[in-house]
Short mmCIF file of C-alpha atoms and ligand atoms in Angstrom, two decimals:
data_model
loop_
_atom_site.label_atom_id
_atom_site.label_comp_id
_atom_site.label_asym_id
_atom_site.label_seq_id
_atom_site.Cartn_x
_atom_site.Cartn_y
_atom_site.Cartn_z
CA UNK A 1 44.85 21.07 58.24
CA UNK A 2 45.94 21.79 61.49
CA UNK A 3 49.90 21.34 61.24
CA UNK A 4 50.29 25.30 62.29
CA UNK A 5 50.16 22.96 65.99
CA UNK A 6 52.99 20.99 66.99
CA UNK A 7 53.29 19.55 70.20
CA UNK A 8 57.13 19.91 71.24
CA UNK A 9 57.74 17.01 73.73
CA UNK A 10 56.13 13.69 74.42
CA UNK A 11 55.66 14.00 77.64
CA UNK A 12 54.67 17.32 77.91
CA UNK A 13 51.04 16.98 75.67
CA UNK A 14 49.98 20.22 76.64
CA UNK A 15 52.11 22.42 75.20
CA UNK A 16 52.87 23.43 71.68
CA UNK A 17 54.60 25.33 69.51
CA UNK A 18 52.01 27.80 67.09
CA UNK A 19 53.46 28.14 63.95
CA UNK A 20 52.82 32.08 62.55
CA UNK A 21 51.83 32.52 59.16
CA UNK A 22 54.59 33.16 56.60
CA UNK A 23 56.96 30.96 58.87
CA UNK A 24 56.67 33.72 61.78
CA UNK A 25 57.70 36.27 59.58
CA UNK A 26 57.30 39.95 59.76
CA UNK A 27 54.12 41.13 60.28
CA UNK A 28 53.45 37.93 61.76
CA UNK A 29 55.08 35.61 64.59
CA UNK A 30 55.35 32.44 66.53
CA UNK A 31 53.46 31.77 69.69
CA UNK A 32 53.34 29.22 72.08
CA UNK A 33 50.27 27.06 73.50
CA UNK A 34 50.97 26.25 77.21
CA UNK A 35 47.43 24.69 78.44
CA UNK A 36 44.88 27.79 78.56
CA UNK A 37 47.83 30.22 78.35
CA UNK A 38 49.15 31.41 74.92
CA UNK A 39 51.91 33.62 74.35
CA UNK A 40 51.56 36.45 71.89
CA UNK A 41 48.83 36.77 69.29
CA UNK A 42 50.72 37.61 65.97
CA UNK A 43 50.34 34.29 64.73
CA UNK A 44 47.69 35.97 61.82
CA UNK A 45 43.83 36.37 62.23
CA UNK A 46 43.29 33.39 60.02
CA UNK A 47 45.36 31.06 62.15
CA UNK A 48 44.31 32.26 65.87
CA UNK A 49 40.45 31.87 64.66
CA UNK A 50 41.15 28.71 64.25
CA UNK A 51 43.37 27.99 67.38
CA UNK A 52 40.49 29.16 69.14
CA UNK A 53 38.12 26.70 67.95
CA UNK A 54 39.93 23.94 69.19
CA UNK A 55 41.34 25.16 72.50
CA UNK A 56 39.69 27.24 75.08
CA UNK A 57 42.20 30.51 75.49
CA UNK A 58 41.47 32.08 78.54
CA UNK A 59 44.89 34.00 79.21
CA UNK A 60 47.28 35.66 76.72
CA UNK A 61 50.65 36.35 78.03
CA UNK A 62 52.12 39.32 75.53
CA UNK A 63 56.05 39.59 75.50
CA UNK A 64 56.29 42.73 74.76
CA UNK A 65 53.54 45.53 72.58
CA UNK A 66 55.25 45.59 68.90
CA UNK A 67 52.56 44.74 66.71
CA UNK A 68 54.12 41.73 65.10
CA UNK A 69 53.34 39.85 68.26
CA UNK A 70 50.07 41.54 69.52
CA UNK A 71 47.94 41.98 66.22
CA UNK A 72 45.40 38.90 67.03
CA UNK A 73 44.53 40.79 70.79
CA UNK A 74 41.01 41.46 69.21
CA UNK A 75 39.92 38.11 68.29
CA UNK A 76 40.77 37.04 72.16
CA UNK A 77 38.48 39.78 73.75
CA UNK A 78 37.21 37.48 76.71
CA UNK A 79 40.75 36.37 78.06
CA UNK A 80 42.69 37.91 80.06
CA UNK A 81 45.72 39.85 78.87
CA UNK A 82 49.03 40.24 80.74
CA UNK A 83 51.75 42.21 79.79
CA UNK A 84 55.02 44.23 81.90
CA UNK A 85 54.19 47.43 83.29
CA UNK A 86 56.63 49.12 81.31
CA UNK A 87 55.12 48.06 77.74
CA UNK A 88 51.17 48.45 79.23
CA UNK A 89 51.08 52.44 78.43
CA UNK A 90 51.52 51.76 75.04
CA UNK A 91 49.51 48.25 74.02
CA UNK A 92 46.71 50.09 75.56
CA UNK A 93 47.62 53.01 73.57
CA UNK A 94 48.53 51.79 69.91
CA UNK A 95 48.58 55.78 68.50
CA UNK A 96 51.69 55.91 70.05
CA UNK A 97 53.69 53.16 68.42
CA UNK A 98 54.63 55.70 65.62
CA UNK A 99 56.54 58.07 68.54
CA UNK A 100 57.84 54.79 69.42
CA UNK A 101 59.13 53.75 66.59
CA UNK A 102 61.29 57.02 65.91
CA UNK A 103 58.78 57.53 63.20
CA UNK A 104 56.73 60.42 63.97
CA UNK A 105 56.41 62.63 60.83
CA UNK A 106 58.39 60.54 58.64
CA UNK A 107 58.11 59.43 55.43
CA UNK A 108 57.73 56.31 56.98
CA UNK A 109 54.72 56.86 58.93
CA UNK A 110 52.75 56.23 56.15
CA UNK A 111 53.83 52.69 55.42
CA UNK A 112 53.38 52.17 58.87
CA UNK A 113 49.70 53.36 59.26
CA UNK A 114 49.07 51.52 56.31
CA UNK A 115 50.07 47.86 57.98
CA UNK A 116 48.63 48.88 61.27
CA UNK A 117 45.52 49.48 59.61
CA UNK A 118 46.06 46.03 57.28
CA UNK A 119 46.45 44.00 61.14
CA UNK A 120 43.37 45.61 62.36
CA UNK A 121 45.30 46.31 65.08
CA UNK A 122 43.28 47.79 68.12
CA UNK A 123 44.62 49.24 71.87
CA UNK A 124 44.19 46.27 73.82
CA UNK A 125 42.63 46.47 78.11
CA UNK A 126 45.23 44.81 80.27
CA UNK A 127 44.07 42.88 82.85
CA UNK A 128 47.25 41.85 84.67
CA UNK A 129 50.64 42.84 84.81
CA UNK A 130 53.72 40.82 84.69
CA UNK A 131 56.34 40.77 87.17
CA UNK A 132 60.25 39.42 86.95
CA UNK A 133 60.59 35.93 88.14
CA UNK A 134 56.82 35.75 89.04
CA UNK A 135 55.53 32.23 88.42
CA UNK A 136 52.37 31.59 86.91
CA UNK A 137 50.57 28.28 87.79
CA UNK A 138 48.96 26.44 84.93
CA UNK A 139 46.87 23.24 85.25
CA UNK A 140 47.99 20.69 87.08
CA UNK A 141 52.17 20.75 86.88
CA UNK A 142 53.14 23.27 85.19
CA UNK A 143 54.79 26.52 85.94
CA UNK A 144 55.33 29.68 83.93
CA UNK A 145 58.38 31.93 84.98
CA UNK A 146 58.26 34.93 83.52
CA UNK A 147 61.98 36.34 82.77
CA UNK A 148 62.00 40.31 82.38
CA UNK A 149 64.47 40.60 79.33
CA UNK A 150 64.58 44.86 78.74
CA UNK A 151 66.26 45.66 75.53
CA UNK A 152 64.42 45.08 72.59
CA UNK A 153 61.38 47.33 74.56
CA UNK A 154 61.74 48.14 77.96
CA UNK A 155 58.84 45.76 79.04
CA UNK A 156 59.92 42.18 76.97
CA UNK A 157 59.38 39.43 78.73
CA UNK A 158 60.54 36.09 77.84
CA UNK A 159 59.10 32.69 79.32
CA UNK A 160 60.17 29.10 80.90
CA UNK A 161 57.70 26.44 81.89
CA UNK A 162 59.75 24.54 84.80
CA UNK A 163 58.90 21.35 84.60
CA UNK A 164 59.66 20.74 80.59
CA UNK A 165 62.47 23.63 80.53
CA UNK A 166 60.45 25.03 77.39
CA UNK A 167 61.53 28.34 76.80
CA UNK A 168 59.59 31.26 75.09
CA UNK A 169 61.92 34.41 74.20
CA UNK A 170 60.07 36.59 71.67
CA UNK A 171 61.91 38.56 69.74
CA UNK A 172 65.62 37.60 71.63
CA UNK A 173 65.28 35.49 68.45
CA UNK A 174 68.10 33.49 67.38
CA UNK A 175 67.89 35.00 64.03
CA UNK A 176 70.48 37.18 61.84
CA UNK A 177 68.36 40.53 62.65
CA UNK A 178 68.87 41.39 66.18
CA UNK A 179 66.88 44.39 66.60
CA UNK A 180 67.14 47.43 69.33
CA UNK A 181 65.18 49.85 67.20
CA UNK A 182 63.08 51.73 69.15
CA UNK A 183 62.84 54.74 71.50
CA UNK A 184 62.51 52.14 74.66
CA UNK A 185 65.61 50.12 72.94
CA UNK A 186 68.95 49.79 74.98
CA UNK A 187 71.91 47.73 73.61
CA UNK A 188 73.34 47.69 77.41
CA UNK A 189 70.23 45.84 78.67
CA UNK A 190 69.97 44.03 75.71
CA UNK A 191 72.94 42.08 76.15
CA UNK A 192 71.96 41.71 79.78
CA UNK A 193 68.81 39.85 78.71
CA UNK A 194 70.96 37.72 76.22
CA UNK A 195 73.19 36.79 79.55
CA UNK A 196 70.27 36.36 82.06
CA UNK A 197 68.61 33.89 79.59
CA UNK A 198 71.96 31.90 78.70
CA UNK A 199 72.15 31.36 82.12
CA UNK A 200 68.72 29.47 82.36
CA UNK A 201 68.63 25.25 81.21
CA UNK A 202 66.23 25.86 78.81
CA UNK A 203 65.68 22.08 76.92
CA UNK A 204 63.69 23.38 73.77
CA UNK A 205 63.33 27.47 72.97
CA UNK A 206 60.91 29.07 70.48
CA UNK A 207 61.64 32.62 69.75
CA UNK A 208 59.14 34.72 67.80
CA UNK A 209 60.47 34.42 64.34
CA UNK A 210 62.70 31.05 64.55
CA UNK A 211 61.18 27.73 64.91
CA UNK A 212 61.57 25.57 67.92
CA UNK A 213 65.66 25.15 68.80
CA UNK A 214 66.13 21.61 70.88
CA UNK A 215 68.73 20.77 73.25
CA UNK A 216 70.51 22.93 76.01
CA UNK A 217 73.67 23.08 73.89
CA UNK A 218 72.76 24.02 70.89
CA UNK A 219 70.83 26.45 72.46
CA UNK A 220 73.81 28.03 74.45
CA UNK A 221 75.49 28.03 70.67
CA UNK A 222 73.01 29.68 69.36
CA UNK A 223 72.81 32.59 72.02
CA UNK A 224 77.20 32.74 71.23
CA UNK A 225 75.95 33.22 67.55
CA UNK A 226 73.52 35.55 68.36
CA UNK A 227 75.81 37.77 70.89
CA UNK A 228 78.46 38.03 67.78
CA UNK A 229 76.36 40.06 65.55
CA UNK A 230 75.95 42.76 68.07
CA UNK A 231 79.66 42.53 68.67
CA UNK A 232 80.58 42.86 64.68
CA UNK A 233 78.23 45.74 64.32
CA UNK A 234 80.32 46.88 67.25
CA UNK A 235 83.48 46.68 65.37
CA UNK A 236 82.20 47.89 62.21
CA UNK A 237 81.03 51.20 63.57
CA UNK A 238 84.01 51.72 66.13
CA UNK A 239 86.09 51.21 62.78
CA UNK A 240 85.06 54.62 61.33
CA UNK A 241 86.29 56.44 64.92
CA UNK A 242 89.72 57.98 65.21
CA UNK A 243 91.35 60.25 67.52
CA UNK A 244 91.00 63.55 66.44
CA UNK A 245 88.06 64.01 63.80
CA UNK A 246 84.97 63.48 65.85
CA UNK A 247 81.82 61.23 64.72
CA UNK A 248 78.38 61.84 64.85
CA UNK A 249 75.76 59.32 64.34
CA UNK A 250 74.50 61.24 60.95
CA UNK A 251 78.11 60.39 59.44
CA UNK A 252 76.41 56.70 59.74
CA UNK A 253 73.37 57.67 57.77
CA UNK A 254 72.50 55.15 54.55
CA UNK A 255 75.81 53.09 55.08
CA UNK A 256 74.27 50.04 55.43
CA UNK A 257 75.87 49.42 58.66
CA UNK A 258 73.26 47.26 59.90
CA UNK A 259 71.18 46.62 57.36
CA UNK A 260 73.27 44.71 54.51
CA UNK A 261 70.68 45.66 51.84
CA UNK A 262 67.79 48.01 52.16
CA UNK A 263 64.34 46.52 51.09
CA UNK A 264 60.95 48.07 49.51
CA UNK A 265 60.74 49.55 53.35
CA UNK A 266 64.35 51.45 53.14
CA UNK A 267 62.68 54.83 54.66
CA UNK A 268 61.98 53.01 57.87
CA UNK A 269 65.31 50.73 57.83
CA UNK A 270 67.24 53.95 57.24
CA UNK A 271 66.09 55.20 60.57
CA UNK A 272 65.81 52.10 62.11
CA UNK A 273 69.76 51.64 61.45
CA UNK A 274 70.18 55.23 63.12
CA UNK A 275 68.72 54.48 66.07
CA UNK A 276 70.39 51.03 66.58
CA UNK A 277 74.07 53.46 65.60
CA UNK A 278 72.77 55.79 68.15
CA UNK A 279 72.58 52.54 70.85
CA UNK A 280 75.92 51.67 70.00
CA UNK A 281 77.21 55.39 70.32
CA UNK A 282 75.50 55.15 74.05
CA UNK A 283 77.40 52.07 74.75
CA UNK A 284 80.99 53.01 73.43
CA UNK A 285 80.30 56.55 75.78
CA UNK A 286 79.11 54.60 79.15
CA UNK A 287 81.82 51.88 78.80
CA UNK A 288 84.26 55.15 77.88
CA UNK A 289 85.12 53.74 74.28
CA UNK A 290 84.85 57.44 72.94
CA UNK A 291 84.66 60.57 74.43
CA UNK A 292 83.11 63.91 73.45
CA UNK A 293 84.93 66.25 71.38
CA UNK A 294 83.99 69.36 69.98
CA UNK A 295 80.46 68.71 68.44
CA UNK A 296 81.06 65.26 68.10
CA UNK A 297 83.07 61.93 68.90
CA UNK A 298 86.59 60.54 69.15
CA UNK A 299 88.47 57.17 70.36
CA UNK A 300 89.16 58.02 74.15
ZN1 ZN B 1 59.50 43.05 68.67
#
């Protein structure tokens, strides 16, 4: 069976929406088929084997390096890959996703060699690089626009084909876990992206771990939904402040802030959580929220 491809519109019969293993979940994703072009490769090695049996890939566009969306790079050796500049260093350079990752040394470096080594995952030779608002020209009528959406990494890129207003945008996801983890994360730019992208008329969106969303208002809804988690977390850390006895981002630590429950992989959420705390700390001091104080924080 073939159902992992769906085409999305009726008039648009070259473009579908690839349905990742485990329903796009982590360690897997979804991608999108646009003609000869498909975006991201974490679909699983199973499923992209076959995808490539019955259509001709000849370009992968990556949104951004995290291995959830780049594992199947391998199996696509002969296309071309594209990727932003500032996520190139380290797809080409996958021994540095660990520093990346705030994980270096960790107890949770383990877990994470062990699923890197699991994905088979391999540095991958870029070919091309992706600029904002570049479009791409595929087949006949259709145009890719590539949307630079820093935040989640400094390089994500999200997608719109112009003609069918069908929207790629990665890990800008639409789902409960909105995610500025890493050492190239930034809240600021984050909710930037959000912005830039709610201001596009995008008629169907597929995000890398959400099936496809139709219509431009529900859409819209969606990104409101989506902005309102960042702004509870918001609320729930700038609860703890007060005006004389300063904060530090270790008075945070395994207070499931972020993460309502920690799973099997709690070493890695508990730093994940302090790094997303540490982006919120970065906000509240450039928008003058809190001040310094001593060797910590306080309400300004
Ligand atoms: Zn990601």
């Amino acid at each position: 069976m073939n159902d992992f491809i769906q085409p999305i519109s009726e008039e648009f019969k070259n473009i579908f929406f690839i349905e990742g293993a485990r329903e796009g979940k982590y360690p897997y994703s979804h991608s999108l088929l646009i003609e000869d072009f498909l975006i991201d490769t974490g679909i699983s090695s199973r499923l992209l084997r076959k995808l490539n049996r019955i259509y001709q890939i000849n370009n992968v566009l990556l949104s951004h390096w995290h291995e959830d969306h780049t594992s199947g790079n391998r199996i696509l050796r002969n296309a071309k890959f594209y990727i932003h500049p500032k996520d190139k260093f380290l797809i080409e350079n996958i021994n540095r996703f660990n520093e990346f990752y705030g994980i270096s040394n960790s107890p949770a470096q383990d877990e994470f060699d062990w699923l890197v080594e699991g994905l088979k995952l391999e540095d991958t030779k870029i070919n091309k690089i992706l600029e904002d608002n570049q479009t791409i020209k595929v087949g006949n009528d259709l145009n890719i626009k590539v949307i630079h959406t820093p935040g989640h990494t400094a390089g994500h890129c999200a997608f719109l084909e112009l003609n069918s207003k069908i929207a790629f945008l990665a890990d800008i996801d639409l789902t409960n876990f909105v995610f500025y983890a890493g050492i190239d994360s930034n809240l600021m730019d984050f909710e930037e992206s959000v912005e830039k992208l709610m201001g596009l008329h995008i008629e169907a969106a597929v995000t890398g771990h959400r099936g496809v969303i139709e219509g431009a208002k529900k859409i819209r809804q969606e990104f409101s939904k989506y902005k309102s988690i960042i702004y509870k977390r918001d609320e729930r850390i700038l609860s703890e402040f007060s005006e004389n006895a300063p904060k530090n981002v270790i008075d945070f630590k395994n207070r499931n802030f972020i993460y309502k429950y920690y799973s099997q992989f709690k070493e890695y959420e508990i730093i994940a959580e302090m790094i997303m705390i540490q982006k919120h700390f970065d906000k509240f001091i450039k928008n003058k929220t809190i001040e310094q104080k001593g060797n910590g924080y306080i309400l300004s």
